[in-house]
Coordinates of N, CA and C in Angstrom, one line a residue:
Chain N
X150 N -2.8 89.0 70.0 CA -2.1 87.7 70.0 C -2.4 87.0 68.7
X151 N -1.5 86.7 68.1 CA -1.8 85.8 66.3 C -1.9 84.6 67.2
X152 N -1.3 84.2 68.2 CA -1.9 82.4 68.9 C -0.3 81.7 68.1
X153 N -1.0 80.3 67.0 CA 0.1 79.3 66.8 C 0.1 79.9 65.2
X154 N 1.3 80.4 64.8 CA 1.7 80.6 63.3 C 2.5 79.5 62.8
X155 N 2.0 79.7 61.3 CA 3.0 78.5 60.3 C 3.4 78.9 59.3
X156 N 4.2 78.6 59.0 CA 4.1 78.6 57.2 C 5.2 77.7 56.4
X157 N 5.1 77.6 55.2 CA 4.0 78.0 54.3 C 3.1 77.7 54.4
X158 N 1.8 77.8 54.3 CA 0.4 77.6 54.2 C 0.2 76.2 52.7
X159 N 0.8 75.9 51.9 CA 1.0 75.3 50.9 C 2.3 75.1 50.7
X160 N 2.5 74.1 49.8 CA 3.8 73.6 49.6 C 3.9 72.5 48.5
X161 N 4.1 72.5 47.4 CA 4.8 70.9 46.5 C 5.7 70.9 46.3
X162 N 6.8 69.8 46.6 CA 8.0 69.4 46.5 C 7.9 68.4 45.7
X163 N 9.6 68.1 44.8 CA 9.6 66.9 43.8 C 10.3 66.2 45.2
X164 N 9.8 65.0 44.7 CA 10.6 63.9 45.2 C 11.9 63.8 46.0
X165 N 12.5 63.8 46.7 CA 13.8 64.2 47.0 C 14.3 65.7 47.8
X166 N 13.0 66.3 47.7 CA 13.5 68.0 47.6 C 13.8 68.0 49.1
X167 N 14.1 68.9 49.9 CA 14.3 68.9 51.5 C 13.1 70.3 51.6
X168 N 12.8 70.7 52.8 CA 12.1 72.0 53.4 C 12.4 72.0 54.6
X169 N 11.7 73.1 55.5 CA 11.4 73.2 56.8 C 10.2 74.0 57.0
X170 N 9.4 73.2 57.6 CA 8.2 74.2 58.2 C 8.6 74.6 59.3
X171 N 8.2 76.2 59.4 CA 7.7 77.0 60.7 C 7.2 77.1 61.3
X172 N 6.9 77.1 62.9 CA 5.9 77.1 63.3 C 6.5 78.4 64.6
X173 N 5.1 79.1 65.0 CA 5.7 80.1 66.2 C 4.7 80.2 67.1
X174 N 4.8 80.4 68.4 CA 3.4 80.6 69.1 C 4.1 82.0 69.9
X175 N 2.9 82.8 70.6 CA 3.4 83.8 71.1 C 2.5 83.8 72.6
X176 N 1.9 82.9 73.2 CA 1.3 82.7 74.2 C 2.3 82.2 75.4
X177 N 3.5 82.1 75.3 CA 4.7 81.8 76.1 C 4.5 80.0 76.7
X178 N 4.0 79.6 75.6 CA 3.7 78.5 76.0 C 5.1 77.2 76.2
X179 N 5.2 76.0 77.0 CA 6.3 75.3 77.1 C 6.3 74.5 76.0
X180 N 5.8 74.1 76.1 CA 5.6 72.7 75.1 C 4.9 73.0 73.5
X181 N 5.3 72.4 72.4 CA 4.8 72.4 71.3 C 5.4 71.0 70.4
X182 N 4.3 71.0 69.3 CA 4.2 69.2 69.2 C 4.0 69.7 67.1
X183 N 4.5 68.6 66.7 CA 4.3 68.7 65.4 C 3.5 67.7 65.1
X184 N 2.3 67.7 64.4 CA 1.4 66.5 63.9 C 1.6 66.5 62.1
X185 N 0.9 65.1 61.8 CA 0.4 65.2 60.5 C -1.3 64.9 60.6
X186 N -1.9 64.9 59.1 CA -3.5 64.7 59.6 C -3.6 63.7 57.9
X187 N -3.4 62.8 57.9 CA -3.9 61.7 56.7 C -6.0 62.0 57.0
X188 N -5.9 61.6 55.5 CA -7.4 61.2 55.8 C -7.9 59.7 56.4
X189 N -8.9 60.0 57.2 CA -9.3 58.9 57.8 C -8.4 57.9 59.1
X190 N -7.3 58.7 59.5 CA -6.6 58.8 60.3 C -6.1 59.7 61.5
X191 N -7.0 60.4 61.6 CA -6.8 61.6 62.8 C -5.8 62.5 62.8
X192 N -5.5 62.8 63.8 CA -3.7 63.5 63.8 C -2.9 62.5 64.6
X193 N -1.6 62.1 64.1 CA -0.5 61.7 64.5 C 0.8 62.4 64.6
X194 N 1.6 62.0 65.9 CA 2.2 62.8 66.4 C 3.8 62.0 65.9
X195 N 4.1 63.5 65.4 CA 5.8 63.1 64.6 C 6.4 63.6 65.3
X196 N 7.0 64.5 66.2 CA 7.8 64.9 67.1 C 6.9 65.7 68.3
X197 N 7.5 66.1 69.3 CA 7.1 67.2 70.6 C 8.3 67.6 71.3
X198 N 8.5 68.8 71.5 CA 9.2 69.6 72.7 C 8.2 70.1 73.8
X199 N 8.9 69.6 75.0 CA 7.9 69.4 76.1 C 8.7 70.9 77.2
X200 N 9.4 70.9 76.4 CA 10.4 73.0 76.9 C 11.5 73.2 76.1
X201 N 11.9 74.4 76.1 CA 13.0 75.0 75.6 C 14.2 73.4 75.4
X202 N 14.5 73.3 74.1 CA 16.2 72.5 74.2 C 15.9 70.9 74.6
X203 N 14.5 70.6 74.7 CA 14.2 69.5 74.4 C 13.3 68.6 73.7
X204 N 13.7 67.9 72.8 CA 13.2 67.0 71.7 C 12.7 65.6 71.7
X205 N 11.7 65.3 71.8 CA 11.9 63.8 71.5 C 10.3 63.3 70.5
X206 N 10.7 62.0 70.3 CA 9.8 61.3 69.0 C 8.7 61.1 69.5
X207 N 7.9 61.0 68.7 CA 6.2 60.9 68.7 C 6.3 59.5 67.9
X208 N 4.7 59.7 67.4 CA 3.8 58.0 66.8 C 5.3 57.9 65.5
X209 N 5.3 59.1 64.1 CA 5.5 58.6 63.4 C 6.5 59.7 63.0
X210 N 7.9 59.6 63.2 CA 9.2 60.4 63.3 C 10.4 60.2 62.3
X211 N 9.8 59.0 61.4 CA 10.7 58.6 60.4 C 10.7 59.6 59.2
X212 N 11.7 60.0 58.6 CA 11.6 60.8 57.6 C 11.7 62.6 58.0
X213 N 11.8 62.5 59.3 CA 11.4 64.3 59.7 C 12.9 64.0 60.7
X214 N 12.9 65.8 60.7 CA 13.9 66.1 62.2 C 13.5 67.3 62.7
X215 N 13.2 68.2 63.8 CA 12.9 68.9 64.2 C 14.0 70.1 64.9
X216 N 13.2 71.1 65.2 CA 14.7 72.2 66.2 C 14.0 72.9 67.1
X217 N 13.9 72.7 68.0 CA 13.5 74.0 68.8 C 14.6 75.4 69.1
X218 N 14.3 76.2 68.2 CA 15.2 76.6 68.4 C 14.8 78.1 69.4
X219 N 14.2 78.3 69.9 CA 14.3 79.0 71.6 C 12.7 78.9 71.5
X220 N 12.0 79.7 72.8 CA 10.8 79.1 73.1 C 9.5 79.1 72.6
X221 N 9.8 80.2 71.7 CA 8.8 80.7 70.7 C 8.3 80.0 69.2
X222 N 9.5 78.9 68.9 CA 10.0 78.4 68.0 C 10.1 77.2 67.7
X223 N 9.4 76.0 66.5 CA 9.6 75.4 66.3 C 9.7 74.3 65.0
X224 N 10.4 73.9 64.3 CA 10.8 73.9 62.6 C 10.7 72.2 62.9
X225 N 10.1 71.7 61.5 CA 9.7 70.7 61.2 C 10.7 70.4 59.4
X226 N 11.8 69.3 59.9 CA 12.8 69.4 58.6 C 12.2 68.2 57.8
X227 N 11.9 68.1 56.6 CA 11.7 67.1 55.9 C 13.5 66.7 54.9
X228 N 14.2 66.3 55.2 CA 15.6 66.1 54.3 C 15.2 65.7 53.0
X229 N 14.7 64.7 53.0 CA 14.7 64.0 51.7 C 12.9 63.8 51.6
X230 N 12.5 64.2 50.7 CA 10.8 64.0 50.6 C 10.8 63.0 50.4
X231 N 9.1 62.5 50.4 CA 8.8 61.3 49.5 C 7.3 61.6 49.7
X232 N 6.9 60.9 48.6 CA 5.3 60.9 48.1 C 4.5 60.5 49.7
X233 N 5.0 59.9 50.2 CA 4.1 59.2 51.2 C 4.2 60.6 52.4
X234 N 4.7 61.8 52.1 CA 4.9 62.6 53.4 C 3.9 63.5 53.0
X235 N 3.1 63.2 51.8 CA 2.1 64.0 51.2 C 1.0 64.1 52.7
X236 N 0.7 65.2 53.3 CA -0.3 65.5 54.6 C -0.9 66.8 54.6
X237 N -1.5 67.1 55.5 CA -1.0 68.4 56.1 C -0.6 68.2 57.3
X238 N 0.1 69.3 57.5 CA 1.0 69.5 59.2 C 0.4 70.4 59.8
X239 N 0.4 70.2 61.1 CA -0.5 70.8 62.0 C 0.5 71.0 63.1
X240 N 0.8 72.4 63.8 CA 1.7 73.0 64.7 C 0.8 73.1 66.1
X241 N 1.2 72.8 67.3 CA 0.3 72.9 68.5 C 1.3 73.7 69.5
X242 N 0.6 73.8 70.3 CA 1.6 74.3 71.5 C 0.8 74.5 73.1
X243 N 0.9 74.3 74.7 CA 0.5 74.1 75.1 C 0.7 74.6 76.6
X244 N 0.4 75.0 77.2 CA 1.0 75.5 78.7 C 1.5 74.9 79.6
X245 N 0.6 73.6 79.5 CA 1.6 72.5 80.3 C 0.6 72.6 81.5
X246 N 0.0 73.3 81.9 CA -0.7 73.7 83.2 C -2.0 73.5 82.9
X247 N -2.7 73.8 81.9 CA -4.5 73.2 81.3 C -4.5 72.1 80.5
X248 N -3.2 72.1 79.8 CA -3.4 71.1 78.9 C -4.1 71.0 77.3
X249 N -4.8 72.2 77.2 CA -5.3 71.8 75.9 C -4.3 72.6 75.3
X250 N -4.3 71.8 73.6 CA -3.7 72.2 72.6 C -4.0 73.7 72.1
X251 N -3.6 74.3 71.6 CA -3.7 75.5 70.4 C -3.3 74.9 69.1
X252 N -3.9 74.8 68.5 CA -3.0 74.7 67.0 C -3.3 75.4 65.7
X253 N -2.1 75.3 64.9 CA -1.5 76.6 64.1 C -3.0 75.7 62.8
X254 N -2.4 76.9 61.9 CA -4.0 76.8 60.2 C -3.1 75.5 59.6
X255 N -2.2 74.7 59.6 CA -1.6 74.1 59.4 C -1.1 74.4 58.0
X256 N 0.0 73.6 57.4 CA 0.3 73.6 55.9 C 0.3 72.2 55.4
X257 N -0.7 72.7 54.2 CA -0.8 71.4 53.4 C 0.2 71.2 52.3
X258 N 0.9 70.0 52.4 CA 2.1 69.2 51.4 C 2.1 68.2 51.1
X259 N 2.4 68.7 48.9 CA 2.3 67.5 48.4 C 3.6 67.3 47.7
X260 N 3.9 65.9 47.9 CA 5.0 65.7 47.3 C 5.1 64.4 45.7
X261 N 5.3 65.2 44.9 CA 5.3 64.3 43.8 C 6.1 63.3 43.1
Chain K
X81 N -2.3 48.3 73.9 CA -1.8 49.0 72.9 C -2.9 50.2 73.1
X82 N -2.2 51.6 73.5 CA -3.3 52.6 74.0 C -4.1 52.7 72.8
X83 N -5.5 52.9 72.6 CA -6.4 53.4 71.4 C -7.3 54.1 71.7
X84 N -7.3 54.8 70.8 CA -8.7 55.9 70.6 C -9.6 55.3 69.4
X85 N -10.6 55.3 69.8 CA -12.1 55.0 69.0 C -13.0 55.7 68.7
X86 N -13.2 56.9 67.6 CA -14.6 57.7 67.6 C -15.7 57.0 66.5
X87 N -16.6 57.2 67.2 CA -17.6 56.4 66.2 C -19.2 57.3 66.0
X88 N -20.1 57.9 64.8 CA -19.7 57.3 63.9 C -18.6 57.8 63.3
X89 N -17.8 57.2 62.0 CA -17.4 58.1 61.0 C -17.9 59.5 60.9
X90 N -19.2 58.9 60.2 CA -19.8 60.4 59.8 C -21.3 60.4 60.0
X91 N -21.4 61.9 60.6 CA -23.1 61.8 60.9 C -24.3 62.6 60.4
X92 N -24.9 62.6 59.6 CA -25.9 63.1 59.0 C -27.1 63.3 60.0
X93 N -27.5 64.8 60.1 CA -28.4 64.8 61.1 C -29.3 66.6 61.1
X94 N -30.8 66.9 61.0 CA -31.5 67.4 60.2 C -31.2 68.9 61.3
X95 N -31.5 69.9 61.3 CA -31.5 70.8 62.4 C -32.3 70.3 63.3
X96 N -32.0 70.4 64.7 CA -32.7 70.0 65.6 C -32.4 68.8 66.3
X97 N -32.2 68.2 65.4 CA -32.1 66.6 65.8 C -31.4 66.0 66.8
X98 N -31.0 66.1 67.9 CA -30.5 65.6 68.4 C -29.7 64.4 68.9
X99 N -28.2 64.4 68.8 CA -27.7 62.9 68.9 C -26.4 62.9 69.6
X100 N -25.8 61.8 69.5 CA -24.7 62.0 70.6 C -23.1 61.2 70.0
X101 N -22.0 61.7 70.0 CA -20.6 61.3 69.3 C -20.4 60.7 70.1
X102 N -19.7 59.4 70.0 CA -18.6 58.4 71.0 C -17.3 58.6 70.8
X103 N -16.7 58.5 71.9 CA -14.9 58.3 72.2 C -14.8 57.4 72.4
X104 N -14.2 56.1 72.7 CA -13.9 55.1 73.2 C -12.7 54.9 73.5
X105 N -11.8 54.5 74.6 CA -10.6 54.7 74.2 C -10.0 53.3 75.9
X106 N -8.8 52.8 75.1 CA -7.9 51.3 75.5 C -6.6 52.6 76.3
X107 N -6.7 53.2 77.5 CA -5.4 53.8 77.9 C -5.4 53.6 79.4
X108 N -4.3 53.2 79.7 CA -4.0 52.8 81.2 C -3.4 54.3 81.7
X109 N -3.7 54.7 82.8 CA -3.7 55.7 83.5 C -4.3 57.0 82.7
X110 N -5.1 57.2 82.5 CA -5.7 58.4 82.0 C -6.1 60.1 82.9
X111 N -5.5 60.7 82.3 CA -4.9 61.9 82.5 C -5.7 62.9 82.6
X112 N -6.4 63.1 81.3 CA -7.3 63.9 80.8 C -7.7 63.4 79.4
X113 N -9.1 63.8 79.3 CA -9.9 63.8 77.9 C -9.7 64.8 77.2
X114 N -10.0 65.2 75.7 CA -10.1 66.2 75.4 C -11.1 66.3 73.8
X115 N -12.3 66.8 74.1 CA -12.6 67.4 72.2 C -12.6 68.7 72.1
X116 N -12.2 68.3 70.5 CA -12.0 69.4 69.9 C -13.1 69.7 68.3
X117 N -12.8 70.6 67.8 CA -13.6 71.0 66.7 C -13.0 71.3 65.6
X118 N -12.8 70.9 64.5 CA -12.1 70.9 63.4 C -13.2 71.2 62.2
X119 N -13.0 72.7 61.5 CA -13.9 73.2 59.9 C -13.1 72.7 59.4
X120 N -13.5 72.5 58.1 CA -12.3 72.5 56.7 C -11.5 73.2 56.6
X121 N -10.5 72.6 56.6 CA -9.1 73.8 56.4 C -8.6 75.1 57.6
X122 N -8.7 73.9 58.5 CA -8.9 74.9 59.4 C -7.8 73.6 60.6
X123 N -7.4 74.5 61.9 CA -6.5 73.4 62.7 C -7.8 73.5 64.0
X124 N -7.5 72.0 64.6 CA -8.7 71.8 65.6 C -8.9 73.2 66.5
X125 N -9.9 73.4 67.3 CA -9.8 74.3 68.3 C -10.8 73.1 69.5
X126 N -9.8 74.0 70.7 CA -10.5 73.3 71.7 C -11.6 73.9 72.1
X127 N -12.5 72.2 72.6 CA -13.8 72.5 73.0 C -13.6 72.1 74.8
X128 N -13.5 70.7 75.2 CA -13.3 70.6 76.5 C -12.3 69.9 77.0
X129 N -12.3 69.8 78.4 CA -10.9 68.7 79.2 C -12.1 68.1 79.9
X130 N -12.0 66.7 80.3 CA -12.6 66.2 81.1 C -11.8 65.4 81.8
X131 N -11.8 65.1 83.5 CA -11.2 64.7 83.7 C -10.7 63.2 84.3
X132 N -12.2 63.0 85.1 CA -12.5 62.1 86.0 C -13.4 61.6 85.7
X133 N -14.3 60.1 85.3 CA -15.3 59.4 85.3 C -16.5 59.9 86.3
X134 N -17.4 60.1 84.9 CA -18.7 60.9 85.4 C -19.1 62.9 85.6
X135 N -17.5 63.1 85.1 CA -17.4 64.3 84.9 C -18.4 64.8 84.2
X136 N -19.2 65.7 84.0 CA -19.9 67.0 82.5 C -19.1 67.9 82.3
X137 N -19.2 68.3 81.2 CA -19.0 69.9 80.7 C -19.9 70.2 79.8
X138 N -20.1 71.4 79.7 CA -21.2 72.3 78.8 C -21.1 73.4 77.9
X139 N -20.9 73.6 77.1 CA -20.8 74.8 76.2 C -22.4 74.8 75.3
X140 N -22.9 75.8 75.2 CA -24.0 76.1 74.2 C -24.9 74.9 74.0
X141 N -25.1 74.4 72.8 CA -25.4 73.1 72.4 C -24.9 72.0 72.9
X142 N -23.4 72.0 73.4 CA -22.6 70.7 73.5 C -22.6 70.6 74.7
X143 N -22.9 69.0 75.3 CA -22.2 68.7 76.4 C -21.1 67.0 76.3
X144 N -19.9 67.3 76.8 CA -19.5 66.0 77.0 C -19.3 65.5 78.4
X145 N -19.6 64.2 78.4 CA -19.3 63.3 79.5 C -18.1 62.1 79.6
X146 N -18.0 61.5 80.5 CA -17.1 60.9 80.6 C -17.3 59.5 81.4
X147 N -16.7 58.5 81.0 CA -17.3 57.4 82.1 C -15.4 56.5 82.3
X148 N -15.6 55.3 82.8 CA -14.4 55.0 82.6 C -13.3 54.6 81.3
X149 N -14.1 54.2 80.2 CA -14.5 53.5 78.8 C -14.6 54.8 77.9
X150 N -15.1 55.5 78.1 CA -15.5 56.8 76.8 C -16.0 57.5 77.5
X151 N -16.5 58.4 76.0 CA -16.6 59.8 76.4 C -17.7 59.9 75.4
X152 N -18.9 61.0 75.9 CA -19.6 61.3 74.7 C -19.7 62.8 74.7
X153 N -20.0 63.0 73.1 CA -20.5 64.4 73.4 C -21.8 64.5 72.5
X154 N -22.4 65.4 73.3 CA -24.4 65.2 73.0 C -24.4 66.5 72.6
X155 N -25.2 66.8 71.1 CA -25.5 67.6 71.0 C -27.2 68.0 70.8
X156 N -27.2 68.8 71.3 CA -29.1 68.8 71.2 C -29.1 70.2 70.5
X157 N -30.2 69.8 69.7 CA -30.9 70.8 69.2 C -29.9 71.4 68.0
X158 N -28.9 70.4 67.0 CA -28.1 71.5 66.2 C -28.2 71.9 65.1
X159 N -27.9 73.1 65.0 CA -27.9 74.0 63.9 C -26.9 73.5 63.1
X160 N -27.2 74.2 61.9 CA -26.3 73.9 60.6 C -24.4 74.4 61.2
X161 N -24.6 75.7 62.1 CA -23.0 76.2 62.0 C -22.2 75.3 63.0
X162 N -22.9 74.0 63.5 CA -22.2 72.9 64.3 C -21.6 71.9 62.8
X163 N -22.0 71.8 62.0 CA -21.4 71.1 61.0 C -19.7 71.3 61.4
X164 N -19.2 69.8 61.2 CA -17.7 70.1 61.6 C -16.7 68.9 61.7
X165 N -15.7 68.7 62.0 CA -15.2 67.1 62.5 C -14.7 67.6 63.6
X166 N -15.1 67.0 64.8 CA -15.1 66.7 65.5 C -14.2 65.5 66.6
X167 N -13.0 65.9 67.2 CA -12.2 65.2 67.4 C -12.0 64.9 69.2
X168 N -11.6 63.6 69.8 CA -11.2 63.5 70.9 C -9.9 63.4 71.0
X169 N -9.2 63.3 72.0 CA -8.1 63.0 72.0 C -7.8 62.5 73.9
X170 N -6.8 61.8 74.1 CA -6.4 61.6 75.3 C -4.9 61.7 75.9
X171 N -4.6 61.8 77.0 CA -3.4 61.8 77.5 C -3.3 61.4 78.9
X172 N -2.1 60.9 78.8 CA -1.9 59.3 80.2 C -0.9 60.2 81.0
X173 N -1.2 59.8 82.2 CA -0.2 60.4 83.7 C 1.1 60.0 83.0
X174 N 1.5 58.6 82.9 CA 2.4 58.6 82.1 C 2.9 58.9 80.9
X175 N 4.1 60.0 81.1 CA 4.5 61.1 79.9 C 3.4 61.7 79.2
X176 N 2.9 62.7 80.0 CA 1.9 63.3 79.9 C 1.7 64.4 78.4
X177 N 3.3 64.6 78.2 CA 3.7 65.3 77.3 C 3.0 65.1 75.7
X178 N 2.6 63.4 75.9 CA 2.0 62.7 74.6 C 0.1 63.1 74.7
X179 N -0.2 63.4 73.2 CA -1.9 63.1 73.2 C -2.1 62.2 72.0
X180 N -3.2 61.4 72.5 CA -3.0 60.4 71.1 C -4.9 61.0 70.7
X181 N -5.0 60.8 69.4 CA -6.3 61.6 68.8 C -7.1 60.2 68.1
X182 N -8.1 60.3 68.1 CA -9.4 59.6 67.6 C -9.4 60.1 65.9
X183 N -10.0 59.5 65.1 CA -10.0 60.0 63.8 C -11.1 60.9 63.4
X184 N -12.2 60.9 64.8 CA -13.2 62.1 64.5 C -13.9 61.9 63.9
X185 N -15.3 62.1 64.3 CA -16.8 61.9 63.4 C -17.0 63.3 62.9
X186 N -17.4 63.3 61.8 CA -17.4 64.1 60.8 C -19.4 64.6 60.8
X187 N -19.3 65.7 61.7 CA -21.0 65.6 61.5 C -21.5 66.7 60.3
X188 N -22.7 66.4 59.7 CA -23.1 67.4 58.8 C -24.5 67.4 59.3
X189 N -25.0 68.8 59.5 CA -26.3 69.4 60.1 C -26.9 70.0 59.0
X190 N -28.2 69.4 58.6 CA -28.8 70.0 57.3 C -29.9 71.1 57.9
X191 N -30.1 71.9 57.3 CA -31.3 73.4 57.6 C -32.6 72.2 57.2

């Protein structure tokens, strides 16, 4: 079992540029959650799918859009960068039945 | 306004030494606790769930508790490879789907 995958593992974008992070889990888990981690601010929660085909917003959802796109799967869109989205992202996922998280080696992004 | 509180920041502390991390946390209906363990460059891994006021759990070195207000987790006796940040987090009956995270005390264990 690889557990929660990501990638890229790194990333710099100019200003403006668009991406999508990956993220995959293979534990058949329902739910998975996209975070960021600032320093000196913990992790905050930018989107979550709580199962297959459904989406909704977390703490801090401006600037991102998400897809689940079936159950294994789930992509983090940045459209338009900006310096302030500079973090790393951290991929989780979760059974729904214990409750603790898994989470992916995350990818760190800077945006200039 | 739900909050998580970990305190300290950061903890300096010699092998051996014994001390204990705080959670604190402002959330109406409380669900479950949870820490975790975060190296550098690395994504948290879980350590416990706690559930109910007055609960324990125990792993190795670590134990955390829980009261209605916070949570602590005691480490006795730690060794350098406990160096880590150290994270709580919580989640409410209501829309259980959410965990909101503490910013994590940052311990460093000297030899």
């Amino acid at each position: 079992n690889a557990g929660v995958t990501q990638t890229p593992k790194f990333q710099v974008l100019k200003t403006g540029q668009s991406m999508t992070l990956q993220c995959a889990q293979d534990m058949n888990h329902n739910s998975m959650y996209w975070y960021r981690q600032d320093p000196g601010m913990g992790l905050r929660l930018i989107y979550y799918s709580a199962s297959e085909g459904t989406t909704d917003k977390g703490e801090v959802p401006n600037g991102y859009n998400v897809s689940r796109l079936n159950k294994r799967e789930f992509s983090l869109r940045l459209e338009s960068a900006a310096p302030s989205q500079t973090s790393v992202y951290f991929c989780a996922s979760t059974s729904g039945l214990h409750n603790e998280q898994f989470f992916g080696p995350g990818t760190r992004l800077t945006v200039l | 306004e739900d909050q998580v509180t970990q305190s300290p920041e950061a903890l300096r502390l010699q092998e051996g030494e014994s001390s204990s991390l705080n959670c604190s946390y402002t959330v109406s209906g409380l669900r479950g606790l949870f820490w975790y363990r975060q190296d550098p460059g690395k994504g948290p891994e879980f350590l416990f769930t706690l559930y109910s006021a007055g609960e324990e759990k125990e792993k190795e070195r670590l134990k955390a508790t829980l009261t209605k207000k916070e949570s602590f987790l005691h480490i006795t006796a730690p060794k350098p490879e406990d160096s880590a940040t150290y994270l709580c987090a919580v989640q409410r009956f209501l829309n259980f789907n959410k965990f909101y995270f503490g910013s994590g005390t940052k311990l460093n264990v000297k030899p």
